[in-house]
Structure formats: structure tokens, C-alpha cells
Coordinates of C-alpha atoms and ligand atoms in Angstrom, one line a residue:
X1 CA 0.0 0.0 0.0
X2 CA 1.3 3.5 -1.2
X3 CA 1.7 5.9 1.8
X4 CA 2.2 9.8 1.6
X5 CA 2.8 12.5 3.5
X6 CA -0.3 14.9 2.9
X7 CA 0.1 18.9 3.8
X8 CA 0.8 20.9 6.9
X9 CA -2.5 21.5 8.8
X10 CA -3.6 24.9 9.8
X11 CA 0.0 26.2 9.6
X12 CA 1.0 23.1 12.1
X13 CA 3.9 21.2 10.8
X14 CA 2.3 17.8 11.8
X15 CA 2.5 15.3 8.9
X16 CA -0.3 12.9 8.2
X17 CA 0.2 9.5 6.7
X18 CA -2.0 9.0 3.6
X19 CA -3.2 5.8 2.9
X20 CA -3.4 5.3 -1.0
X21 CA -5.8 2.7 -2.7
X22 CA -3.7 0.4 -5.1
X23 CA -7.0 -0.1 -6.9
X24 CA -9.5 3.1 -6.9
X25 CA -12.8 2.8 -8.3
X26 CA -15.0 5.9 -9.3
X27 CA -18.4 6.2 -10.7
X28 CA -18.8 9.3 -12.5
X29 CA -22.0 10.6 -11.8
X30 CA -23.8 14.0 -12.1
X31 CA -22.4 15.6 -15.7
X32 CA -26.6 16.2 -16.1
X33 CA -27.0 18.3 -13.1
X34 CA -24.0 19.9 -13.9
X35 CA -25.2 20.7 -16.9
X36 CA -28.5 21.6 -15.9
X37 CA -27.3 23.9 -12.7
X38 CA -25.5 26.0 -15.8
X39 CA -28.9 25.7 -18.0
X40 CA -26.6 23.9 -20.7
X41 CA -27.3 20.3 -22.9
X42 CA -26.7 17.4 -20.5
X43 CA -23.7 16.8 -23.7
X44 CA -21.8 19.8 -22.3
X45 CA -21.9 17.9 -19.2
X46 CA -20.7 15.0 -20.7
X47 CA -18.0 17.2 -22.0
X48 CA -17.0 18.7 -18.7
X49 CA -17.1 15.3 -17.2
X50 CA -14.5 13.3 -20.2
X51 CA -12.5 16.7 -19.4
X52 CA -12.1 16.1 -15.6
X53 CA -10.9 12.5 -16.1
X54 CA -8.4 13.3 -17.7
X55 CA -7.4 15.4 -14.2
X56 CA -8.1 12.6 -12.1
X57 CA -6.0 10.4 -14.4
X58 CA -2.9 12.7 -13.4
X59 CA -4.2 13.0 -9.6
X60 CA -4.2 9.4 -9.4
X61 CA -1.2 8.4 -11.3
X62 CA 0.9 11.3 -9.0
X63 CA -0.9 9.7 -5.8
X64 CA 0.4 6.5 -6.9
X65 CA -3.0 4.4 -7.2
X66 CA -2.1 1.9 -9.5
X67 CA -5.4 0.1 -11.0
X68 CA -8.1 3.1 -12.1
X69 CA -11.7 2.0 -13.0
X70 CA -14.0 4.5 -14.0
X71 CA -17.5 4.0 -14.9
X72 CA -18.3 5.5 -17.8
X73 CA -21.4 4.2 -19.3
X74 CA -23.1 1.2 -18.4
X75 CA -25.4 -1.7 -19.8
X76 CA -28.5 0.6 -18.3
X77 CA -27.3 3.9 -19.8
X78 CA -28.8 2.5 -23.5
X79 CA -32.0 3.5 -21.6
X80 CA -31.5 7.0 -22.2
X81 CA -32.7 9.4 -25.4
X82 CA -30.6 8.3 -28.6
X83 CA -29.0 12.0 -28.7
X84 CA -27.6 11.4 -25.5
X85 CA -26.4 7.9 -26.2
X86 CA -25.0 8.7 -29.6
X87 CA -23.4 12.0 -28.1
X88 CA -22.0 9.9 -25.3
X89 CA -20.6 7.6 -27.8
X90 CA -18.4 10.4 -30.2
X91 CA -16.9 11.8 -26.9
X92 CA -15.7 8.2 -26.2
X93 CA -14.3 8.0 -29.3
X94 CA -12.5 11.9 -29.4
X95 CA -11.3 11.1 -25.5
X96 CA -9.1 8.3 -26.7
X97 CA -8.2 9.9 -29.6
X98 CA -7.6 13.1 -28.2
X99 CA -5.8 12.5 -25.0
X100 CA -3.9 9.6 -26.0
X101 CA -0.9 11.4 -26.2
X102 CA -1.4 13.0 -22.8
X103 CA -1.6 9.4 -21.2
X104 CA 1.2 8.6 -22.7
X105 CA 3.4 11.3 -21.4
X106 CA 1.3 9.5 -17.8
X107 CA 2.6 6.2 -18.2
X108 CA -1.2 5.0 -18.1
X109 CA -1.9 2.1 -20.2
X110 CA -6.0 1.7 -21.3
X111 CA -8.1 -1.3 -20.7
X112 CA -11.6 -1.8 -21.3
X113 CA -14.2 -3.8 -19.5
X114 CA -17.7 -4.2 -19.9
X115 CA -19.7 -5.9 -22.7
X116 CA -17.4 -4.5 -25.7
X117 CA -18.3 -7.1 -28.3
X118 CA -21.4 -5.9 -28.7
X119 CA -20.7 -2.2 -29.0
X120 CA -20.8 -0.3 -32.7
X121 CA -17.6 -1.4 -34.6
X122 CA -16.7 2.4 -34.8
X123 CA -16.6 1.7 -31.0
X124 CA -14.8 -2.1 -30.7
X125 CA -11.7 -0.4 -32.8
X126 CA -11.1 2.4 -30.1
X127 CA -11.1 0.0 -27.7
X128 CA -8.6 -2.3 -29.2
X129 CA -6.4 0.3 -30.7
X130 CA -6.1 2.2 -27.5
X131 CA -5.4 -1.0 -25.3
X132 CA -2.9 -2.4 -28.5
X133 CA -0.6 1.1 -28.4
X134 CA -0.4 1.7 -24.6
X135 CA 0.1 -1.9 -23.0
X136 CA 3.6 -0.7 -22.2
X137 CA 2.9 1.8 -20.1
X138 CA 3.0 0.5 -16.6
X139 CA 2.7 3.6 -14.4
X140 CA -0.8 3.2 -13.9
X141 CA -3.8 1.4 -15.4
X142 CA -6.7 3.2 -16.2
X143 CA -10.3 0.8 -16.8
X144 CA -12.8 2.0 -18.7
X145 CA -15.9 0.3 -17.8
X146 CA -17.8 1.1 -20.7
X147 CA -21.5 -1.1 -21.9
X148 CA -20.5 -2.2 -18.1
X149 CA -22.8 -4.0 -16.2
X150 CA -21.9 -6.0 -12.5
X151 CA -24.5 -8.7 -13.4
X152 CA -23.3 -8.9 -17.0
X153 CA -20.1 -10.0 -16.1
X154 CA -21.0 -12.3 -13.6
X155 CA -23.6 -14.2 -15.9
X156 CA -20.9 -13.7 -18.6
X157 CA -18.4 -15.6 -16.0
X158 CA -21.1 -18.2 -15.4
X159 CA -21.5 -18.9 -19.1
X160 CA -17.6 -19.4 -20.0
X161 CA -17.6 -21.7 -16.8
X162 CA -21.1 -23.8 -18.0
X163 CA -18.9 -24.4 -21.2
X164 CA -16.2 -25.6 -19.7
X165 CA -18.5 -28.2 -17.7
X166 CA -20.5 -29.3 -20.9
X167 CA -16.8 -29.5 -22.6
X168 CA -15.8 -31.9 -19.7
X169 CA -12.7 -29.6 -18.6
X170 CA -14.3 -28.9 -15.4
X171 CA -16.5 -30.7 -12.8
X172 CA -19.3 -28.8 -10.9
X173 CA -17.7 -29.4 -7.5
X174 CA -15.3 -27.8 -8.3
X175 CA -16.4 -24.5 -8.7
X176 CA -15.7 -22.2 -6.3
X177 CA -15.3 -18.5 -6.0
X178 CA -12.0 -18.0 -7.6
X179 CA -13.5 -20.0 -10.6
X180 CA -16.3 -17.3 -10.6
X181 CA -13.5 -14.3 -10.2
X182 CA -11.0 -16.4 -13.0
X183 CA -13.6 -15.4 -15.7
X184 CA -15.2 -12.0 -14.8
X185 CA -13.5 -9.4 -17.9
X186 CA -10.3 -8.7 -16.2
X187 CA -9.4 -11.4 -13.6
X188 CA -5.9 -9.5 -13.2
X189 CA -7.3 -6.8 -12.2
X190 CA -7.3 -6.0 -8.0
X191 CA -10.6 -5.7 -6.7
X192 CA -11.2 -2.1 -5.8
X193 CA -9.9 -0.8 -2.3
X194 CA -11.6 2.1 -2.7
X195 CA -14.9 3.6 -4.9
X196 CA -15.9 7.4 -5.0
X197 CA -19.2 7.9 -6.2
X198 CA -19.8 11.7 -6.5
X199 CA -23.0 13.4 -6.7
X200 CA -24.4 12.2 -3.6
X201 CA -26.2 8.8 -4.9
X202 CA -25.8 6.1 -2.5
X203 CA -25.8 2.9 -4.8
X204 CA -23.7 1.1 -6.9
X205 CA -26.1 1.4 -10.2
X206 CA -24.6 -2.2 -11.0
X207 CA -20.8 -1.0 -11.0
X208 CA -18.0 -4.1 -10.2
X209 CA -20.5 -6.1 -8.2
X210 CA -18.7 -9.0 -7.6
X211 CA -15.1 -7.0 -7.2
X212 CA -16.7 -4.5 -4.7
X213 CA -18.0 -7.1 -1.9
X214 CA -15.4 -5.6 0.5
X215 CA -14.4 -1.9 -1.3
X216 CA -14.9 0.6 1.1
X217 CA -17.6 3.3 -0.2
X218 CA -17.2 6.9 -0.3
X219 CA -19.9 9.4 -1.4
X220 CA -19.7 13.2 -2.2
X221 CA -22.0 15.7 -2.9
X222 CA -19.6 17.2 -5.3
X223 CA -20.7 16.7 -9.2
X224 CA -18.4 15.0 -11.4
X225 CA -17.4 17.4 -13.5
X226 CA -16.0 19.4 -10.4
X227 CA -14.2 16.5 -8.8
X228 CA -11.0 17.7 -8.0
X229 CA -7.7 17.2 -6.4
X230 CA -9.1 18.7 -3.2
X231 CA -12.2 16.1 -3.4
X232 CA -10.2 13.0 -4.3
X233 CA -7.3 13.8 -1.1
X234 CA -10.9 13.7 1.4
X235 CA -11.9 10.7 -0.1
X236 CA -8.1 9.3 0.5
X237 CA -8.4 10.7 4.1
X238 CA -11.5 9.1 4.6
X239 CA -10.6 5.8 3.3
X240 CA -7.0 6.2 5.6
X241 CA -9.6 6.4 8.8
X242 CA -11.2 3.5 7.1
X243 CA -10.6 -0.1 9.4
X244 CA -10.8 -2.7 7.3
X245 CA -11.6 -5.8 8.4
X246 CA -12.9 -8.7 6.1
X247 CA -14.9 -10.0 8.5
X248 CA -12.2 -10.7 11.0
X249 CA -11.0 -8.2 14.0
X250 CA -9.2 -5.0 14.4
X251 CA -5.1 -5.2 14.4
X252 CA -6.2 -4.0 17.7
X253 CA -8.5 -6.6 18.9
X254 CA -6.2 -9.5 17.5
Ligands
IPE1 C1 -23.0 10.3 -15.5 O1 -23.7 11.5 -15.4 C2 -22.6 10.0 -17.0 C3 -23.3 8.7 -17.4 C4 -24.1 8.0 -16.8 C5 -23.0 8.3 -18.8 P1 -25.3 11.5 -15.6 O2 -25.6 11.8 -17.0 O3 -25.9 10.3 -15.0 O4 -25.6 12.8 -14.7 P2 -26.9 13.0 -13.7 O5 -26.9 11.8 -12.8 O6 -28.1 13.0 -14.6 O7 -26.6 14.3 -13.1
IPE2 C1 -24.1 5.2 -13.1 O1 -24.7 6.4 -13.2 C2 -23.4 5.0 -14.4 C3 -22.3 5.8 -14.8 C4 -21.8 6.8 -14.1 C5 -21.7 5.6 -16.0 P1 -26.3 6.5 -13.5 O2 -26.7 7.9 -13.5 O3 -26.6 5.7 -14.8 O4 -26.9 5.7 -12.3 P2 -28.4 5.9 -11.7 O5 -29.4 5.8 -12.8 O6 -28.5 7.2 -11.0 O7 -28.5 4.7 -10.7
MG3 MG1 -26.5 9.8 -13.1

């Protein structure tokens, strides 16, 4: 686990230790009130909301997280009008696009997860080309959870592991929860120490639902768009406070 000093307090030379999440996940909620609160299109929220990942790409990479997943549009999100969906879907495209080069200079390689085989072609290439020209980078991973949906992946996991029964490489008994973890999307991937849902909803609208069973939660009122530096070091002082136990006992207690 990454630990940093953080700031001088009130002028008082006292140095706290930082506890930083090697795996941080964030659900980026609230580019329509945003949007709304400046009597703009929900798009321009969208906008302001690609924009600011790009920030907390750097926070985090500086912070030292190491494993990033951001929820950016998931398996539910298809409900919305088919302006919003398709304008959601050109600003995936222009981010990676765009900003590659600024990840680069970041050291953050791009992953995908989420049901991406049945997104638009236009779509499947960014995905592939953007995970093909940065899997070099190991600074910091950034996961783009994108047609993402918890109980997608875990019936997704369920089918690849039926197949494997019917194929006669696996026997039921066998199956246990790593076999269920072993093939969710990215079974490399750390389960997240950490999510930030900003905006003030107090749910996981279907985000990592398997990975999250012991992710501590942190909610702010704060929009998306505006999530900041200042935001993101709260959340890290929160989650520092945090005692995490997995069902066992304090150091403490022990
Ligand atoms: C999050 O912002 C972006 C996506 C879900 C794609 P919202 O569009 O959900 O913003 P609110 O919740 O309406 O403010
Ligand atoms: C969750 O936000 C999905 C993303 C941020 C991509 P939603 O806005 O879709 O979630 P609900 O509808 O408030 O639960
Ligand atoms: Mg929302």
C-alpha cells in the first residue's frame, strides 16, 4: 500500500500519513445536473465530465494508485434518449483519440471492461487500438468500464464456466469462487480498495459487483465534473480512517 505525507495543517507542521488505494474505483455521476445547474445540454456535461478524467487520471497516477476503474457508461445507460447515447458515444471516441498522447506522457496504459463485443464497430476499434498502443505503459492502469454492467459480467463468467462443464474440462464441484472471479473481464485486475461515487447517490447502479464485496464506499455531494484534487485527497483521508476488516478483528482486537 502507497503511503504519503499529505500537507501541513492549519499552519502546524504535523505530517499525516496517507493511505493510497492500489485499486481506486470511481463512478462518475452527475455531468446532467451539472449541466442543468448552468442551463446547458446534458452533452456539455458529458463534455466537462471526459475533461475532468483526464485530471483525475494525473491525480491518481501522482498519488500513486495503481489500478483506475472508471464508470463511464453502463449496460443501463442504452435507456437514455438516442442523442444522449450517440453524443456519449463520439466523446468516447474523441477522448481516446484526443488525449492519447497526454496518457502517454502519464505512463497510463487503457483497458476496457464491460460488454465490448457488442458495442458499434466504430466503437470495438477504439477499444482495441487504445489497449494495442499503450500496453507498455506501466505507471498506472486506467479501466474504462464502458456497456458495463456487475451482473453482465457475472452471468458472462457463469456462461464461459457452464462451457467448460459441458466441454468436460471442469466438474461442478469444483467450482468455487476463484473459478467465478478467474472469468469475470479482467481477472488481473485488484478488486477495488476504494470507490468514490460523487453526486451524492448512495448505490452502486450495477458498478464491479462482484469486485466490490469488500471496497470501502465513499460518497460526495460534489458533481463530477467538479471532482478535484481537493475532493479525491478527502476521499483518500477518509478511506486512511477506514478499518478494514474482512470479516475478522481489528489489528487492535487480534
Ligand atoms: C454520468 O452522469 C454519466 C453517465 C451516466 C454516462 P449523468 O448523466 O448520470 O448525470 P446525472 O446523474 O443526470 O446528473
Ligand atoms: C451510473 O450512473 C453509471 C455511470 C456513471 C456511467 P447513472 O446515472 O446511470 O446511475 P443511476 O441511474 O443514478 O443509478
Ligand atoms: Mg446519473
Amino acid at each position: 500500500m502507497a503511503i504519503l505525507g499529505f500537507g501541513k495543517k492549519n499552519g502546524n507542521e504535523t505530517e499525516e500519513t496517507l493511505k493510497i488505494p492500489v485499486s481506486l474505483g470511481v463512478i462518475m455521476d452527475g455531468n446532467g445536473r451539472w449541466a442543468k445547474k448552468r442551463m446547458l445540454p446534458r452533452s456539455a456535461g458529458h463534455r466537462a465530465g471526459a475533461e475532468n478524467l483526464k485530471a483525475l487520471c494525473r491525480n491518481c497516477g501522482n498519488y500513486g494508485v495503481k489500478y483506475l476503474t472508471v464508470y463511464a457508461f453502463s449496460t443501463e445507460n442504452w435507456n437514455r434518449p438516442d442523442d444522449e447515447v450517440s453524443a456519449l458515444m463520439d466523446l468516447f471516441v474523441e477522448f481516446f483519440d484526443r488525449y492519447d498522447p497526454e496518457l502517454e506522457q502519464e505512463g497510463i496504459r487503457v483497458r476496457f471492461t464491460g460488454d465490448i463485443e457488442n458495442l458499434p464497430d466504430r466503437i470495438k476499434a477504439v477499444c482495441k487500438k487504445g489497449e494495442e498502443r499503450s500496453k507498455h505503459r506501466d505507471r498506472m492502469q486506467l479501466i474504462v468500464a464502458f456497456n458495463y454492467g456487475g451482473r453482465r459480467e457475472i452471468v458472462n463468467s457463469c456462461q464461459k464456466i457452464a462451457q467448460m462443464v459441458k466441454n468436460g474440462d471442469l466438474n461442478v464441484e469444483d467450482i468455487d469462487e476463484k473459478t467465478i472471479a478467474d472469468n469475470l473481464y479482467l481477472p488481473d485486475v485488484p478488486d477495488p480498495d476504494l470507490i468514490i461515487r460523487p453526486s451524492g447517490e448512495q448505490r452502486l447502479s450495477n458498478f464491479l459487483l462482484w469486485e466490490s464485496a469488500y471496497s470501502e464506499l465513499w460518497v460526495s455531494d460534489c458533481l463530477w465534473p467538479d471532482f478535484g484534487l481537493e475532493e479525491l485527497t478527502e476521499a483518500f483521508r477518509a478511506y486512511t480512517r477506514r478499518d478494514r476488516r474482512f470479516g475478522g478483528l481489528s489489528k487492535e482486537e487480534k
